Coordinates of C-alpha atoms in Angstrom, one line a residue:
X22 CA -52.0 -101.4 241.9
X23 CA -52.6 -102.1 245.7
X24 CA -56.3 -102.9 244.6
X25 CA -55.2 -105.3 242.1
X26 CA -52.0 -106.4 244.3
X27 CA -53.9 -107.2 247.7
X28 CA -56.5 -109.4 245.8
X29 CA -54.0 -111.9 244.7
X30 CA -51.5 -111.4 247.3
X31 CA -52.5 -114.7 249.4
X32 CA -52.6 -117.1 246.0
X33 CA -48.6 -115.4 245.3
X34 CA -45.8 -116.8 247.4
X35 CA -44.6 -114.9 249.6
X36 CA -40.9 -115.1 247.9
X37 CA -42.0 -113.6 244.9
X38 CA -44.4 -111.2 245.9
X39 CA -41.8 -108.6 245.6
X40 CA -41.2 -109.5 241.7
X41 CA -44.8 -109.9 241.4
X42 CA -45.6 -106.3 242.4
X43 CA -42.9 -105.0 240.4
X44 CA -44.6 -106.7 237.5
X45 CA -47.8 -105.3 237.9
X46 CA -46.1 -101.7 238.2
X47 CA -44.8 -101.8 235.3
X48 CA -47.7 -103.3 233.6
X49 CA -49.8 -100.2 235.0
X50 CA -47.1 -97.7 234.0
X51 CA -46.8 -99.1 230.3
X52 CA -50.8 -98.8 230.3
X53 CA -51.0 -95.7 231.4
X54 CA -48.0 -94.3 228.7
X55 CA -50.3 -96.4 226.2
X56 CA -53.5 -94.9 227.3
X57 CA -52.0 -90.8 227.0
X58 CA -50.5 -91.7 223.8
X59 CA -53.4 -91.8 222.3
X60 CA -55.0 -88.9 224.0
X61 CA -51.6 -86.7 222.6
X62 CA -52.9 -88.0 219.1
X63 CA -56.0 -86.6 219.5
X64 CA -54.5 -82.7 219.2
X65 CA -51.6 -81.2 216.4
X66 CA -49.2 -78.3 216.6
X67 CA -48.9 -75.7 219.7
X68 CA -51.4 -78.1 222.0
X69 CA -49.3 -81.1 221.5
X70 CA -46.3 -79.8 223.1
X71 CA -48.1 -78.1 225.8
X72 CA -49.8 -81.5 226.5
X73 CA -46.9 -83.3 226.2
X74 CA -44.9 -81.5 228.9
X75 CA -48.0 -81.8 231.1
X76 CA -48.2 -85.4 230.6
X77 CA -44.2 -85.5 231.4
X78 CA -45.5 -84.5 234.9
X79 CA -48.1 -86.5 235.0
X80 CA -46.1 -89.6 234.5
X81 CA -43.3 -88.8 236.6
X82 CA -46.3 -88.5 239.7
X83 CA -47.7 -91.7 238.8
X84 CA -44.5 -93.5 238.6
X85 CA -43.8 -92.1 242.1
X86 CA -47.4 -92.9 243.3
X87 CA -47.1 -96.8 242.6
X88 CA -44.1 -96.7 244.1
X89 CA -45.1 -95.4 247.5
X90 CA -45.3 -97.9 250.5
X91 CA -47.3 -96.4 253.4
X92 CA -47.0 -92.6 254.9
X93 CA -44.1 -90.6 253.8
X94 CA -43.0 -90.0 256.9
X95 CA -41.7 -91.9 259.8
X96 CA -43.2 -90.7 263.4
X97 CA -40.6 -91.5 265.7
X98 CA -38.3 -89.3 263.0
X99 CA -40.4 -85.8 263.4
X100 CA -38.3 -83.7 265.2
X101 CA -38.9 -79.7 266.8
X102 CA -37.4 -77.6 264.3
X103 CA -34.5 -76.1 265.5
X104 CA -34.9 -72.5 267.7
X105 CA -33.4 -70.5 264.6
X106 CA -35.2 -72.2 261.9
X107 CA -38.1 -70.3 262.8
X108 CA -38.1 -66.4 263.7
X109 CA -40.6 -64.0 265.1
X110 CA -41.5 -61.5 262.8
X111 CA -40.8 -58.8 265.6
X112 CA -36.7 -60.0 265.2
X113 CA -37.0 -59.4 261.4
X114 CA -39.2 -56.0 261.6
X115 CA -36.5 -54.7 264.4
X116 CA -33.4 -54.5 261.5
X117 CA -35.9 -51.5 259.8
X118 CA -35.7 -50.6 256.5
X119 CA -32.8 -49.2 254.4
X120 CA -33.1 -46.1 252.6
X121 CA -32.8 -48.1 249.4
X122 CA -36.1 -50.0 249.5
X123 CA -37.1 -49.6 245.9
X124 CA -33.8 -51.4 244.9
X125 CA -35.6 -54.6 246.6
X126 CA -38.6 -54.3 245.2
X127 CA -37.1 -54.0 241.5
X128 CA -35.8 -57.5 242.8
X129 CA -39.3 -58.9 243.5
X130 CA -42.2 -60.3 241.9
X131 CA -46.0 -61.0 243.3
X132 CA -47.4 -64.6 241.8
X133 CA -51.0 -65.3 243.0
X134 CA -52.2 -68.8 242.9
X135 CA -55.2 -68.2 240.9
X136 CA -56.6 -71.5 239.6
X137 CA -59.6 -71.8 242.0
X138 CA -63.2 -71.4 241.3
X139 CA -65.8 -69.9 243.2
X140 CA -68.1 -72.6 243.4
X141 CA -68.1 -73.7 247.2
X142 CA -69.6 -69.9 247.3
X143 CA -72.3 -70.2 244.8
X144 CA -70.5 -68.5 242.3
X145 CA -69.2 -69.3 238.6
X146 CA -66.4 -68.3 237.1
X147 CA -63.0 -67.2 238.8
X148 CA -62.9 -67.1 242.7
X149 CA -60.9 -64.0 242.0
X150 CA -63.7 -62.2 240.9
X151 CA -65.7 -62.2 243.3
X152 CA -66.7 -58.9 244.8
X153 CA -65.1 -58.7 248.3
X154 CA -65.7 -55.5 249.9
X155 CA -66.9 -51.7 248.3
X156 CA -67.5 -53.6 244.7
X157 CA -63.8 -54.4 245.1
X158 CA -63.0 -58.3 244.2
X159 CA -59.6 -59.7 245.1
X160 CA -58.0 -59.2 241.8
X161 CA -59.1 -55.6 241.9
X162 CA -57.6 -55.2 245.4
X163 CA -54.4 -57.4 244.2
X164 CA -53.8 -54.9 241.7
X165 CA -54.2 -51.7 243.9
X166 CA -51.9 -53.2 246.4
X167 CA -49.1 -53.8 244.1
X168 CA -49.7 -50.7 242.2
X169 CA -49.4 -48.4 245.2
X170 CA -45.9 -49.7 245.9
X171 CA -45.1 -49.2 242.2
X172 CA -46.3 -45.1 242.6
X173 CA -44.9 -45.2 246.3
X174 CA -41.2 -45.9 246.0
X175 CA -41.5 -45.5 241.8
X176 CA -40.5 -49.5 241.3
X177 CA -41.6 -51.9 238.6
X178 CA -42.8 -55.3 240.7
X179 CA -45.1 -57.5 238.4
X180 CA -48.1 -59.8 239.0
X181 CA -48.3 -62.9 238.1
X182 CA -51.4 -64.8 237.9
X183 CA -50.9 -68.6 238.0
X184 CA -54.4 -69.6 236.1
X185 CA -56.0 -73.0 235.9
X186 CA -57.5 -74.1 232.7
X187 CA -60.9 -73.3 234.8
X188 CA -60.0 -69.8 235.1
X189 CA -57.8 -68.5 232.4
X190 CA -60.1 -67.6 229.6
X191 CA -62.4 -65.6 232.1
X192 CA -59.1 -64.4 234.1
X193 CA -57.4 -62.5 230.9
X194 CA -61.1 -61.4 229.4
X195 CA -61.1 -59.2 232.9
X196 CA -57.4 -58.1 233.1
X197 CA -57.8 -55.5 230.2
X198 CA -59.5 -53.3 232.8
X199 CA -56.2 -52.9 234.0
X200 CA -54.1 -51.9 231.1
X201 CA -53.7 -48.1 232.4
X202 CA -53.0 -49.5 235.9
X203 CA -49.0 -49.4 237.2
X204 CA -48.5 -52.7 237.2
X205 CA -47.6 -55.5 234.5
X206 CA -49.3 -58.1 234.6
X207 CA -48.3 -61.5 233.0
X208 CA -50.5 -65.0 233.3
X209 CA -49.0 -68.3 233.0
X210 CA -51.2 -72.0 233.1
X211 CA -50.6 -74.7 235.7
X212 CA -50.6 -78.2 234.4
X213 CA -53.6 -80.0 233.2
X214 CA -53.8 -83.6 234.4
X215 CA -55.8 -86.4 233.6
X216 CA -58.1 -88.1 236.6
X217 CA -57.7 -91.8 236.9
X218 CA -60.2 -94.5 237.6
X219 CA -60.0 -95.8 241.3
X220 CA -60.1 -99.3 240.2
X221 CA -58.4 -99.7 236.8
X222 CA -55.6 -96.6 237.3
X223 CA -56.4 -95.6 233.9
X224 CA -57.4 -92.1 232.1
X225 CA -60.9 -91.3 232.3
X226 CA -61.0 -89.0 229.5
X227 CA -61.6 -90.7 226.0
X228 CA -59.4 -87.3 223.9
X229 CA -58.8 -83.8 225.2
X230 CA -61.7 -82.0 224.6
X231 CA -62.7 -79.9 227.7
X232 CA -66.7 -80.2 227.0
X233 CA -69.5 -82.7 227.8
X234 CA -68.5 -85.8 230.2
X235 CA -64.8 -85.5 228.9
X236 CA -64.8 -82.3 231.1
X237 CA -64.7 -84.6 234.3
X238 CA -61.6 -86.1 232.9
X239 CA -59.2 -83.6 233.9
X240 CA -58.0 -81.4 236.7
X241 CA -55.3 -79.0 237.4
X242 CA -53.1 -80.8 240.3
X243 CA -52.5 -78.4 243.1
X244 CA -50.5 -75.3 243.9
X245 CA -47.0 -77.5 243.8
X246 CA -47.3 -77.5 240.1
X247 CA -46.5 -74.3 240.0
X248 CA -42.5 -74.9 239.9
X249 CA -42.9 -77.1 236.8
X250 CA -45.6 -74.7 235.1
X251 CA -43.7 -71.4 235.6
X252 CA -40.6 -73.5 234.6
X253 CA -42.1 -74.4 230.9
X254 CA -44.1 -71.2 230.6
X255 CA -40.5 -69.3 230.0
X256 CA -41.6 -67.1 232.2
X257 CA -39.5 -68.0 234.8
X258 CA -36.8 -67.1 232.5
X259 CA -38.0 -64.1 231.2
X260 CA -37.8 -62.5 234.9
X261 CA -34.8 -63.7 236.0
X262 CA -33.4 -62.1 232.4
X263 CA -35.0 -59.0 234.1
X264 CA -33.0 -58.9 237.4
X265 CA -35.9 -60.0 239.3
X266 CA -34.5 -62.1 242.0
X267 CA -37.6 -63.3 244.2
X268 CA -41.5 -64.3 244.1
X269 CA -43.8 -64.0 246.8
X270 CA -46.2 -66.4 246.5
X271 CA -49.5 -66.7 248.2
X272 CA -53.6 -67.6 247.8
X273 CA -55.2 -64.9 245.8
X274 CA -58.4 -65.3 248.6
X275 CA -56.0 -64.6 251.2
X276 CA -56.5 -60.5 252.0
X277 CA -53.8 -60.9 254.3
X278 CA -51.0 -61.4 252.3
X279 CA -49.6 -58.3 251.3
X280 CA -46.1 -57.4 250.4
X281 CA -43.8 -57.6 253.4
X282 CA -40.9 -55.0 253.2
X283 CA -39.0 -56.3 256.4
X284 CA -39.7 -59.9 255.1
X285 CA -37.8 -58.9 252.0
X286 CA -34.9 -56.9 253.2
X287 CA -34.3 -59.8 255.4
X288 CA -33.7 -62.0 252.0
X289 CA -32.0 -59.7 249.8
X290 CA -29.7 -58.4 252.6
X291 CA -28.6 -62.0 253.3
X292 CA -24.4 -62.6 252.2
X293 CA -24.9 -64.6 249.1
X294 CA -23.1 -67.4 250.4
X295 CA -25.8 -68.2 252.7
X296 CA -28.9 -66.1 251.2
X297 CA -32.1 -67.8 252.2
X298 CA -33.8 -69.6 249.2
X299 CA -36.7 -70.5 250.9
X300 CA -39.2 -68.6 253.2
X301 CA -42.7 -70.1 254.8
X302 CA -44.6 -67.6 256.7
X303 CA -46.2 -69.3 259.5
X304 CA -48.4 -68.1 262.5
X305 CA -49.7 -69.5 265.8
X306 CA -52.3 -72.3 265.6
X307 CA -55.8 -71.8 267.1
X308 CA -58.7 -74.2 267.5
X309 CA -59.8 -73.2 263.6
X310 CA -56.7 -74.3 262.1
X311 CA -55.9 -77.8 263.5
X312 CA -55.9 -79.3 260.4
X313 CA -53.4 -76.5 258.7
X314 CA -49.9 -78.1 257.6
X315 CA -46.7 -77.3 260.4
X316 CA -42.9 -77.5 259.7
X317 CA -41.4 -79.8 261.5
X318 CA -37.4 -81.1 261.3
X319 CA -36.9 -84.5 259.7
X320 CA -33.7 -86.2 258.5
X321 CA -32.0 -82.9 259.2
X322 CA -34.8 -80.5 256.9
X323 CA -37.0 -78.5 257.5
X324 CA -40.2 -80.0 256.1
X325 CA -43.5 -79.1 255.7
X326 CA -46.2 -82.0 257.5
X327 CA -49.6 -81.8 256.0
X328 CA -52.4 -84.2 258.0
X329 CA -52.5 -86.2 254.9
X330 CA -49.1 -87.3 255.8
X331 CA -49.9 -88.5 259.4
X332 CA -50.6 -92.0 260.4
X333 CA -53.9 -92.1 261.6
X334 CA -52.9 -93.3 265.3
X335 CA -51.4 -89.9 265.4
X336 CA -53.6 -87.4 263.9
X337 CA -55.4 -86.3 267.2
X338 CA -51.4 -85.4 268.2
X339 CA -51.4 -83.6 265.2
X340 CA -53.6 -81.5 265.7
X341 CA -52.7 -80.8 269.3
X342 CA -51.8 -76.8 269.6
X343 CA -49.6 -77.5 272.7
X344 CA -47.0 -79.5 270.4
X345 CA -47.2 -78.0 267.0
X346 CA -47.9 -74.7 267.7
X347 CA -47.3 -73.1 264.0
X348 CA -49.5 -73.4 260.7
X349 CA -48.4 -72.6 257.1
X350 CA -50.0 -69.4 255.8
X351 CA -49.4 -70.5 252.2
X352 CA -47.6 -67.0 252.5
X353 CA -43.9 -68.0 250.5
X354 CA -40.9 -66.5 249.3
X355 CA -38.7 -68.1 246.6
X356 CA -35.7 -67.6 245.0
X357 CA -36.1 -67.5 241.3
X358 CA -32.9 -68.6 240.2
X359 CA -32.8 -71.9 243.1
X360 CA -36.5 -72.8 241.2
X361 CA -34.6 -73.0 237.7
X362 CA -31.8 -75.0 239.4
X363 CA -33.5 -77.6 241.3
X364 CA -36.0 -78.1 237.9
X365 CA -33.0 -78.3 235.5
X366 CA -31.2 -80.6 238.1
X367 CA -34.8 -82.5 238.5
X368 CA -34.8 -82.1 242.5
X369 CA -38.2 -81.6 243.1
X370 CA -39.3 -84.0 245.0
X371 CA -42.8 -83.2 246.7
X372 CA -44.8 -85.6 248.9
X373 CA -47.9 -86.7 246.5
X374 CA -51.3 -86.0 247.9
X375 CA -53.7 -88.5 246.7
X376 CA -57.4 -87.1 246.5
X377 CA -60.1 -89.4 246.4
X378 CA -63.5 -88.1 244.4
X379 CA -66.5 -89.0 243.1
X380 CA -67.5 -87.4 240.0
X381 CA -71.4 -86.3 239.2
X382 CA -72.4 -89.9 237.7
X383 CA -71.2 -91.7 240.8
X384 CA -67.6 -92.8 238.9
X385 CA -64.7 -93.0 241.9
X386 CA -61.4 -91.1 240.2
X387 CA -58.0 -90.5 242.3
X388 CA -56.4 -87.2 241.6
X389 CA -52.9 -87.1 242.5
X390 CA -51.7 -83.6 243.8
X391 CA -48.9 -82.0 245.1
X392 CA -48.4 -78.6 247.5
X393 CA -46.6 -75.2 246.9
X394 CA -45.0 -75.4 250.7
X395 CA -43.7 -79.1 250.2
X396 CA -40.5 -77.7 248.5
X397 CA -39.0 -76.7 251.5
X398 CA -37.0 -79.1 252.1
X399 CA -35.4 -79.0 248.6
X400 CA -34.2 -75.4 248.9
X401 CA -31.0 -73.6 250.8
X402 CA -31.0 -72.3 254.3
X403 CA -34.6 -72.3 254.4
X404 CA -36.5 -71.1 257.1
X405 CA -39.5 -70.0 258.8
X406 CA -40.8 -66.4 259.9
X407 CA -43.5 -66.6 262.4
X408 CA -45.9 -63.8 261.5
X409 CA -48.6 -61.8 263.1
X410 CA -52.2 -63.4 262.4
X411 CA -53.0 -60.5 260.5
X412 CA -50.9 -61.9 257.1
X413 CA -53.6 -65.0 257.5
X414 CA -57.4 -63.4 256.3
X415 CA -58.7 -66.2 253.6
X416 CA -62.2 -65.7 252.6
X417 CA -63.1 -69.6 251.7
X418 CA -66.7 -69.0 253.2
X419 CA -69.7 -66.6 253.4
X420 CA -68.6 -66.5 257.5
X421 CA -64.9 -64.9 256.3
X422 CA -67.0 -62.7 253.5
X423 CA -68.7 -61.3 256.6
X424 CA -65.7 -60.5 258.6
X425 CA -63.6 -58.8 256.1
X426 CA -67.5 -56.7 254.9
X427 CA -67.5 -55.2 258.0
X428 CA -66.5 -52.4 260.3
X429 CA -63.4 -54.5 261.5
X430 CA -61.2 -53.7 259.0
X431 CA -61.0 -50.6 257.0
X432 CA -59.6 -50.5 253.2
X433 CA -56.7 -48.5 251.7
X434 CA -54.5 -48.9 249.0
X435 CA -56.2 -52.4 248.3
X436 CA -55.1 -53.4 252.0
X437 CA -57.0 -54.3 255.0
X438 CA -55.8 -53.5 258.7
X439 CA -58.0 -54.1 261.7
X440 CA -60.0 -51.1 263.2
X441 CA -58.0 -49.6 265.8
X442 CA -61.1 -49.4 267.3
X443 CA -61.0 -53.0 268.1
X444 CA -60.4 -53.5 271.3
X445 CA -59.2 -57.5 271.1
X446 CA -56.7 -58.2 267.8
X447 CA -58.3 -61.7 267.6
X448 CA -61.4 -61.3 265.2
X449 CA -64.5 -62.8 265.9
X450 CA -65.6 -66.8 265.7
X451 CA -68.7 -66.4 263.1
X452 CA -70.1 -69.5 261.8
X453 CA -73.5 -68.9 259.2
X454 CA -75.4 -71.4 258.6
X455 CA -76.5 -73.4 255.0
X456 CA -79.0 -70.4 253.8
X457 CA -75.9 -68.3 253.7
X458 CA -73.4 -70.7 252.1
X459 CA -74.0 -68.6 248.3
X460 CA -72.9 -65.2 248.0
X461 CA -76.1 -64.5 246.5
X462 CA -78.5 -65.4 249.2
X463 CA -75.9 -64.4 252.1
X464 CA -75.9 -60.6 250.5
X465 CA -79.9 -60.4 250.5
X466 CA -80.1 -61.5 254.0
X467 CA -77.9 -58.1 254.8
X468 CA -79.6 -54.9 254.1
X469 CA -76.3 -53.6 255.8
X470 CA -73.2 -55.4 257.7
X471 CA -73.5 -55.5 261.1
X472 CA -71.4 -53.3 263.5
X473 CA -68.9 -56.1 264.9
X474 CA -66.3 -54.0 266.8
X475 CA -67.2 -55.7 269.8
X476 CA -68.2 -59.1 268.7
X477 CA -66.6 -62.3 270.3
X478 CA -68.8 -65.0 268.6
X479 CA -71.4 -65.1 266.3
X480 CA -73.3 -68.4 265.4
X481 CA -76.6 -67.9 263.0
X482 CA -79.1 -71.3 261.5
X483 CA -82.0 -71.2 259.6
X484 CA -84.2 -68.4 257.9
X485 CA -82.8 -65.3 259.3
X486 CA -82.5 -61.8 258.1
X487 CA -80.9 -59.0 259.8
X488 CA -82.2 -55.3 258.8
X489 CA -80.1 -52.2 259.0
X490 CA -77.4 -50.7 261.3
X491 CA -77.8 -53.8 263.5
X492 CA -75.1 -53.5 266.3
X493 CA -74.0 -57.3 267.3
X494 CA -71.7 -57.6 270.7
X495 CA -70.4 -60.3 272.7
X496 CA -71.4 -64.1 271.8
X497 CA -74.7 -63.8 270.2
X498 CA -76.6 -67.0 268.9
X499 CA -79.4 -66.7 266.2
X500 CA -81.4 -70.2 265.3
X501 CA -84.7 -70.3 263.2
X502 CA -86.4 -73.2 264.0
X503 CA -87.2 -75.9 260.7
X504 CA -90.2 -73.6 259.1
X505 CA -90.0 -70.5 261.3
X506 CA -88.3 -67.0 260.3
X507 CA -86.0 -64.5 262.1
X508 CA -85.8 -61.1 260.9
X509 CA -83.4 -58.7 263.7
X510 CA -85.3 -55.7 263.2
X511 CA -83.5 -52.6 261.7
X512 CA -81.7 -50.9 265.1
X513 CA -81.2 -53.5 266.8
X514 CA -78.4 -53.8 269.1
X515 CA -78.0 -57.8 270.9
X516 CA -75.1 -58.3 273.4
X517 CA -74.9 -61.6 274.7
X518 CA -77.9 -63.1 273.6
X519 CA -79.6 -66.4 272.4
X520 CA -82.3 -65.8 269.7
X521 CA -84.4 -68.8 268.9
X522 CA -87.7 -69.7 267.3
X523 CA -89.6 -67.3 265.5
X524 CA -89.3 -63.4 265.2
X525 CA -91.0 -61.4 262.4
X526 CA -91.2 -57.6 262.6
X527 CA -93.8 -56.3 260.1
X528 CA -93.6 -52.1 259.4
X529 CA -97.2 -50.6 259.8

């Protein structure tokens, strides 16, 4: 509407501009109900309630979208959060453990957000299934995690798999590997959402189907849908019927984020009077994660403040690590039953994330999104725990591929903790360049992984291979020139050094 609104704003009066944008609101919200009625008549039975109760969403977003004026916060609000709102982990880990552990575990559920794709890798199909380390992909190590506390402590915590329409068919084709496995497994589908044109605001899709060009017509509409999905799946229900009390939520590519026993002692051993509904795990900002979202206090919340949300004269403060020192892991715990209260009571109210695209044939859309860690604020006596780095290891890229490949971490139980023969806990800076970006081409420019124990930086560009039991130390630099090759020769240790131009080894 602020297209449509700004064009005619100077022949309107200034008196009724108010009405007149009102008008045009509701003109764009009664198109837009007009427009998804027809795509509900497209379907019958089972898909036409599930689409309907997306589309409930849906409208409830837009209706809030054409009502926003300007950023949804205020700058001179954004407040420290208080001293107590955020705890070091070390304070939560000092209480120890009780002897009754497996009591909270029966209490606590693992939900993976598990709607992305592995495409910005290369890959098709599931980001989940890609292999990760020893033939292992994330699901596989997921499941061994959660099925060595099951054996450990003889508990019953479940997974839950929050699938996208992207994902699901492919996700529950897989999950029948696991049927002897410890662990239940249950799989529920975020909402499905149609993309709008830039211009008009209107659906792009002309019906439902999810082939051809229609396909470009929808999208699943971030990780905050998850409250409202769960919510309708019944699934919710379901658990709480079980006794299950808790979810920990988190990124299914983040290797980090493992179940925390101290983490959940500290919730279930909280008086219920003031129990914590709400925890973000957080962790100290470094020059790589500038851009990640902070809590900050603001009209007497804590609040989660994504960059999205910043006025642009104060993004460089943003980022600044001196004055918002924290990020959000995406590492959360939730209480089940304050998720069914604040739906029924219809007190969700997340911050919209508009997200601009352009689709293969060169058609702007707007997708309108909304983020797990937003709900903060809606909860009780939520809070932060800042945590040690090591519950933050996303693989997004072929660089974090490489990391978690190599001798810096070792594998057990699905698990990976840094090699005690690291001498720094920081891991290295590695950036590869575009001949690495798919998994496919990064693995055949490996005979083996590196040795990295001692490795500060790493920066490679261009045609380069790297032969066996390479040992890589210190900052070490690798550029093929446009049209030359690299190959580090099988052996080969560099420490500190600057490789450039054009290197070919050839065996005799």
């Amino acid at each position: 509407y602020c297209l449509v609104c700004s064009g005619l704003s100077e022949r309107v009066p200034h008196k009724g501009m108010a009405q007149f944008q009102e008008m045009m609101r509701q003109q764009l919200e009664s198109s837009m109900d007009a427009e998804l009625e027809k795509l509900v008549d497209t379907v019958t039975g089972a898909d036409r309630d599930v689409c309907m109760k997306d589309f409930k969403g849906f409208k409830n977003l837009f209706h809030r979208f054409l009502q926003v004026k300007g950023p949804s916060v205020e700058w001179i609000k954004i407040k420290r959060p208080p001293e107590d709102s955020i705890q070091p982990y070390d304070k939560i880990a000092a209480r120890g453990l009780p002897d009754g552990v497996a009591t909270s575990l029966n209490k606590l559920v693992v939900v993976k957000l598990n709607g992305g794709l592995g495409t910005s890798m290369g890959c098709k199909g599931p980001k989940s299934l890609i292999s990760v380390r020893n033939e292992n992909t994330f699901l596989d190590l997921t499941v061994q995690q959660i099925e060595h506390l099951n054996k450990t402590y003889n508990t019953d915590v479940p997974l839950v798999l929050m699938n996208s329409f992207n994902t699901d068919e492919d996700t529950k084709k897989i999950l029948q590997k696991y049927t002897h496995h410890r662990v239940k497994i249950h799989t529920f589908n975020q909402s499905r959402y149609p993309r709008i044109h830039k211009e008009s605001l209107l659906p792009v899709a002309a019906n439902l189907s999810m082939t051809g060009q229609n396909a470009d017509g929808w999208y699943p509409p971030g990780h905050g849908d998850i409250y409202a999905s769960f919510y309708n799946s019944g699934l919710l229900d379901k658990l709480i019927a079980q006794g299950k009390e808790y979810i920990f939520v988190s990124n299914i590519d983040n290797l980090g984020a493992t179940v925390d026993l101290h983490i959940l002692h500290h919730l279930v051993s909280q008086p219920n009077g003031k129990r914590c509904e709400f925890v973000m795990e957080v962790t100290d900002k470094t020059r790589a994660d500038v851009k990640g979202g902070t809590l900050i206090q603001y009209e007497g919340k804590l609040r989660l403040l994504e960059i999205a949300q910043v006025p642009k004269a104060h993004v460089d403060e943003f980022k600044s690590v001196s004055k918002f020192k924290i990020f959000n892991t995406n590492n959360l715990w939730i209480s089940l039953p304050a998720i069914k209260r604040l739906q029924e009571q219809n007190a969700m109210d997340l911050e919209i994330i508009v997200n601009p695209k352009t689709l293969d044939g060169g058609l702007n859309v707007v997708q309108l999104e909304t983020a797990v860690g937003a709900a903060i604020k809606c909860f009780d006596n939520a809070m932060g725990i800042n945590v040690p780095r090591s519950r933050f290891l996303p693989v997004k890229t072929t660089s974090d591929l490489l990391l978690v490949m190599s001798n810096l971490y070792s594998l057990e139980a699905g698990s990976l903790t840094m090699s005690p023969k690291r001498e720094f806990p920081t891991t290295p800076h590695v950036k590869l360049g575009s001949s690495f970006t798919k998994v496919q081409e990064y693995l055949t420019r490996f005979e083996s992984i590196p040795d990295m124990l001692e490795l500060d930086h790493l920066t490679v560009s261009g045609d380069v291979t790297f032969g066996k039991n390479v040992s890589l130390k210190g900052t070490v630099i690798i550029i093929a020139n446009h049209g030359d090759r690299i190959d580090i020769p099988a052996g080969s240790m560099l420490e500190n050094k600057i490789v450039s131009g054009n290197l070919r080894i050839l065996d005799h």
